[in-house]
PDB file of C-alpha atoms in Angstrom:
ATOM      1  CA  MET A  22      95.395-183.876   3.841  1.00  0.00           C
ATOM      2  CA  ALA A  23      94.536-182.062   0.542  1.00  0.00           C
ATOM      3  CA  ILE A  24      94.092-185.062  -1.757  1.00  0.00           C
ATOM      4  CA  GLY A  25      91.872-183.395  -4.361  1.00  0.00           C
ATOM      5  CA  TRP A  26      88.134-182.811  -4.157  1.00  0.00           C
ATOM      6  CA  ASP A  27      87.086-185.964  -6.033  1.00  0.00           C
ATOM      7  CA  ARG A  28      89.240-188.320  -3.980  1.00  0.00           C
ATOM      8  CA  PHE A  29      88.253-186.515  -0.784  1.00  0.00           C
ATOM      9  CA  GLU A  30      84.543-186.953  -1.597  1.00  0.00           C
ATOM     10  CA  LYS A  31      85.128-190.653  -2.253  1.00  0.00           C
ATOM     11  CA  LEU A  32      86.993-190.967   1.055  1.00  0.00           C
ATOM     12  CA  MET A  33      84.164-189.193   2.902  1.00  0.00           C
ATOM     13  CA  LEU A  34      81.634-191.457   1.184  1.00  0.00           C
ATOM     14  CA  ALA A  35      83.465-194.444   2.679  1.00  0.00           C
ATOM     15  CA  VAL A  36      83.914-192.785   6.089  1.00  0.00           C
ATOM     16  CA  ALA A  37      80.297-191.618   6.368  1.00  0.00           C
ATOM     17  CA  GLY A  38      79.099-195.056   5.317  1.00  0.00           C
ATOM     18  CA  ARG A  39      81.297-196.658   7.949  1.00  0.00           C
ATOM     19  CA  VAL A  40      80.554-194.239  10.796  1.00  0.00           C
ATOM     20  CA  LEU A  41      76.791-194.108  10.277  1.00  0.00           C
ATOM     21  CA  ALA A  42      76.304-197.722   9.198  1.00  0.00           C
ATOM     22  CA  ILE A  43      75.298-198.572  12.780  1.00  0.00           C
ATOM     23  CA  ARG A  44      72.233-196.348  12.216  1.00  0.00           C
ATOM     24  CA  GLY A  45      71.599-198.058   8.882  1.00  0.00           C
ATOM     25  CA  VAL A  46      72.393-194.958   6.803  1.00  0.00           C
ATOM     26  CA  ARG A  47      73.466-195.733   3.249  1.00  0.00           C
ATOM     27  CA  PHE A  48      75.232-192.954   1.344  1.00  0.00           C
ATOM     28  CA  ARG A  49      75.715-191.953  -2.285  1.00  0.00           C
ATOM     29  CA  ARG A  50      77.290-188.970  -4.030  1.00  0.00           C
ATOM     30  CA  TYR A  51      74.898-186.146  -4.869  1.00  0.00           C
ATOM     31  CA  GLY A  52      75.384-184.409  -8.210  1.00  0.00           C
ATOM     32  CA  VAL A  53      78.485-183.799 -10.296  1.00  0.00           C
ATOM     33  CA  GLN A  54      81.043-180.992 -10.486  1.00  0.00           C
ATOM     34  CA  GLY A  55      79.546-177.791 -11.844  1.00  0.00           C
ATOM     35  CA  GLN A  56      75.992-178.797 -10.994  1.00  0.00           C
ATOM     36  CA  ALA A  57      73.949-176.947  -8.333  1.00  0.00           C
ATOM     37  CA  GLN A  58      74.128-179.169  -5.283  1.00  0.00           C
ATOM     38  CA  HIS A  59      72.523-176.908  -2.660  1.00  0.00           C
ATOM     39  CA  GLY A  60      75.524-177.168  -0.354  1.00  0.00           C
ATOM     40  CA  ILE A  61      75.835-180.954  -0.194  1.00  0.00           C
ATOM     41  CA  ASP A  62      78.078-183.579  -1.782  1.00  0.00           C
ATOM     42  CA  LEU A  63      76.797-186.800  -0.196  1.00  0.00           C
ATOM     43  CA  ALA A  64      73.323-187.908   0.834  1.00  0.00           C
ATOM     44  CA  GLY A  65      72.211-190.867   2.903  1.00  0.00           C
ATOM     45  CA  ARG A  66      68.881-192.146   4.152  1.00  0.00           C
ATOM     46  CA  ASP A  67      68.288-193.974   7.417  1.00  0.00           C
ATOM     47  CA  PRO A  68      65.788-196.828   7.823  1.00  0.00           C
ATOM     48  CA  GLU A  69      63.131-194.348   9.074  1.00  0.00           C
ATOM     49  CA  GLY A  70      63.451-192.343   5.841  1.00  0.00           C
ATOM     50  CA  GLN A  71      65.340-189.363   7.341  1.00  0.00           C
ATOM     51  CA  PHE A  72      68.229-187.948   5.296  1.00  0.00           C
ATOM     52  CA  VAL A  73      71.746-187.144   6.462  1.00  0.00           C
ATOM     53  CA  VAL A  74      73.789-184.967   4.104  1.00  0.00           C
ATOM     54  CA  VAL A  75      77.505-184.187   3.951  1.00  0.00           C
ATOM     55  CA  GLN A  76      79.316-181.159   2.565  1.00  0.00           C
ATOM     56  CA  CYS A  77      82.951-182.022   1.747  1.00  0.00           C
ATOM     57  CA  LYS A  78      85.698-179.380   1.987  1.00  0.00           C
ATOM     58  CA  ASP A  79      89.189-180.470   0.918  1.00  0.00           C
ATOM     59  CA  TYR A  80      91.041-177.471   2.384  1.00  0.00           C
ATOM     60  CA  GLN A  81      94.500-176.873   3.854  1.00  0.00           C
ATOM     61  CA  GLU A  82      92.918-174.623   6.520  1.00  0.00           C
ATOM     62  CA  PHE A  83      89.303-174.329   7.573  1.00  0.00           C
ATOM     63  CA  THR A  84      88.089-171.254   9.431  1.00  0.00           C
ATOM     64  CA  ALA A  85      85.038-170.375  11.481  1.00  0.00           C
ATOM     65  CA  GLY A  86      83.929-168.091   8.634  1.00  0.00           C
ATOM     66  CA  GLN A  87      84.155-170.956   6.153  1.00  0.00           C
ATOM     67  CA  LEU A  88      82.103-173.161   8.472  1.00  0.00           C
ATOM     68  CA  ARG A  89      79.443-170.454   8.740  1.00  0.00           C
ATOM     69  CA  ALA A  90      79.422-170.035   4.943  1.00  0.00           C
ATOM     70  CA  ALA A  91      79.051-173.790   4.413  1.00  0.00           C
ATOM     71  CA  VAL A  92      76.083-173.944   6.769  1.00  0.00           C
ATOM     72  CA  ARG A  93      74.556-170.802   5.206  1.00  0.00           C
ATOM     73  CA  THR A  94      74.776-172.359   1.735  1.00  0.00           C
ATOM     74  CA  PHE A  95      72.786-175.348   2.942  1.00  0.00           C
ATOM     75  CA  THR A  96      70.251-173.506   5.097  1.00  0.00           C
ATOM     76  CA  SER A  97      69.549-170.540   2.806  1.00  0.00           C
ATOM     77  CA  GLY A  98      67.913-172.496  -0.009  1.00  0.00           C
ATOM     78  CA  ASP A  99      65.780-175.559  -0.457  1.00  0.00           C
ATOM     79  CA  ARG A 100      67.191-178.297   1.723  1.00  0.00           C
ATOM     80  CA  PRO A 101      67.567-181.343  -0.500  1.00  0.00           C
ATOM     81  CA  PHE A 102      65.438-184.238   0.719  1.00  0.00           C
ATOM     82  CA  GLY A 103      64.271-182.114   3.680  1.00  0.00           C
ATOM     83  CA  ALA A 104      67.467-183.216   5.442  1.00  0.00           C
ATOM     84  CA  ARG A 105      67.729-182.315   9.114  1.00  0.00           C
ATOM     85  CA  HIS A 106      71.294-183.549   9.686  1.00  0.00           C
ATOM     86  CA  LEU A 107      74.228-181.770   8.043  1.00  0.00           C
ATOM     87  CA  ILE A 108      77.824-182.906   8.404  1.00  0.00           C
ATOM     88  CA  VAL A 109      80.536-180.535   7.212  1.00  0.00           C
ATOM     89  CA  ALA A 110      83.607-182.695   6.545  1.00  0.00           C
ATOM     90  CA  THR A 111      86.996-181.114   5.947  1.00  0.00           C
ATOM     91  CA  SER A 112      90.513-182.350   5.364  1.00  0.00           C
ATOM     92  CA  ALA A 113      91.812-179.448   7.503  1.00  0.00           C
ATOM     93  CA  SER A 114      92.201-179.560  11.262  1.00  0.00           C
ATOM     94  CA  THR A 115      88.996-178.906  13.185  1.00  0.00           C
ATOM     95  CA  GLU A 116      90.646-178.592  16.593  1.00  0.00           C
ATOM     96  CA  ARG A 117      90.882-174.779  16.800  1.00  0.00           C
ATOM     97  CA  THR A 118      88.747-173.224  19.528  1.00  0.00           C
ATOM     98  CA  GLN A 119      87.296-170.755  17.021  1.00  0.00           C
ATOM     99  CA  LEU A 120      85.748-173.641  15.091  1.00  0.00           C
ATOM    100  CA  ALA A 121      84.323-175.219  18.243  1.00  0.00           C
ATOM    101  CA  ASP A 122      82.832-171.873  19.278  1.00  0.00           C
ATOM    102  CA  GLU A 123      81.365-171.232  15.819  1.00  0.00           C
ATOM    103  CA  LEU A 124      79.919-174.747  15.649  1.00  0.00           C
ATOM    104  CA  ALA A 125      78.184-174.169  18.998  1.00  0.00           C
ATOM    105  CA  ARG A 126      76.791-170.824  17.781  1.00  0.00           C
ATOM    106  CA  LEU A 127      75.517-172.416  14.569  1.00  0.00           C
ATOM    107  CA  GLN A 128      73.923-175.271  16.500  1.00  0.00           C
ATOM    108  CA  ASP A 129      72.114-172.695  18.658  1.00  0.00           C
ATOM    109  CA  GLU A 130      70.975-170.733  15.579  1.00  0.00           C
ATOM    110  CA  HIS A 131      69.742-173.814  13.706  1.00  0.00           C
ATOM    111  CA  ARG A 132      67.990-175.873  16.372  1.00  0.00           C
ATOM    112  CA  ASP A 133      65.969-177.667  13.680  1.00  0.00           C
ATOM    113  CA  LEU A 134      69.208-179.039  12.229  1.00  0.00           C
ATOM    114  CA  GLU A 135      71.614-181.593  13.676  1.00  0.00           C
ATOM    115  CA  LEU A 136      74.968-180.103  12.752  1.00  0.00           C
ATOM    116  CA  ASP A 137      78.351-181.858  12.921  1.00  0.00           C
ATOM    117  CA  LEU A 138      81.896-180.947  11.900  1.00  0.00           C
ATOM    118  CA  TRP A 139      84.255-183.761  10.916  1.00  0.00           C
ATOM    119  CA  GLY A 140      87.999-183.347  10.457  1.00  0.00           C
ATOM    120  CA  PRO A 141      90.975-185.614   9.811  1.00  0.00           C
ATOM    121  CA  SER A 142      90.781-187.360  13.179  1.00  0.00           C
ATOM    122  CA  ARG A 143      87.308-188.684  12.277  1.00  0.00           C
ATOM    123  CA  SER A 144      88.545-189.779   8.843  1.00  0.00           C
ATOM    124  CA  THR A 145      91.691-191.518  10.012  1.00  0.00           C
ATOM    125  CA  SER A 146      90.060-193.294  12.951  1.00  0.00           C
ATOM    126  CA  SER A 147      87.275-194.535  10.680  1.00  0.00           C
ATOM    127  CA  CYS A 148      89.761-195.702   8.063  1.00  0.00           C
ATOM    128  CA  ALA A 149      91.718-197.517  10.762  1.00  0.00           C
ATOM    129  CA  LEU A 150      88.529-199.249  11.849  1.00  0.00           C
ATOM    130  CA  ARG A 151      87.931-200.321   8.266  1.00  0.00           C
ATOM    131  CA  LEU A 152      91.451-201.709   7.927  1.00  0.00           C
ATOM    132  CA  THR A 153      91.229-203.707  11.142  1.00  0.00           C
ATOM    133  CA  SER A 154      87.666-205.002  10.759  1.00  0.00           C
TER     134      SER A 154
END
């Protein structure tokens, strides 16, 4: 996809809002370019007060090592808002078995964290829903 980080973040803001709206999560961008963001780009709060955060990666390719690094960035410091749900969203394909295997390993390592990986299929299906709704 590679549409530029700012446009990709805006797209993911719309997608996350659409996908998680059923749970009542409302999202906003977190911070600005160059500011310490603790590994997140978007933050949303559900009606129970729990936060869901999204790290956006507008990459041509996304590897298992990059997924691990993204999760490490979030988990190694102070978790903004005490969030317990991290979504890593990338414009690159997420269908490689190496990514699925790494996601499973990370989910096992971070049992206190709900961890998801979103790729273009999530983005395009959500955008299609928006266009037809």
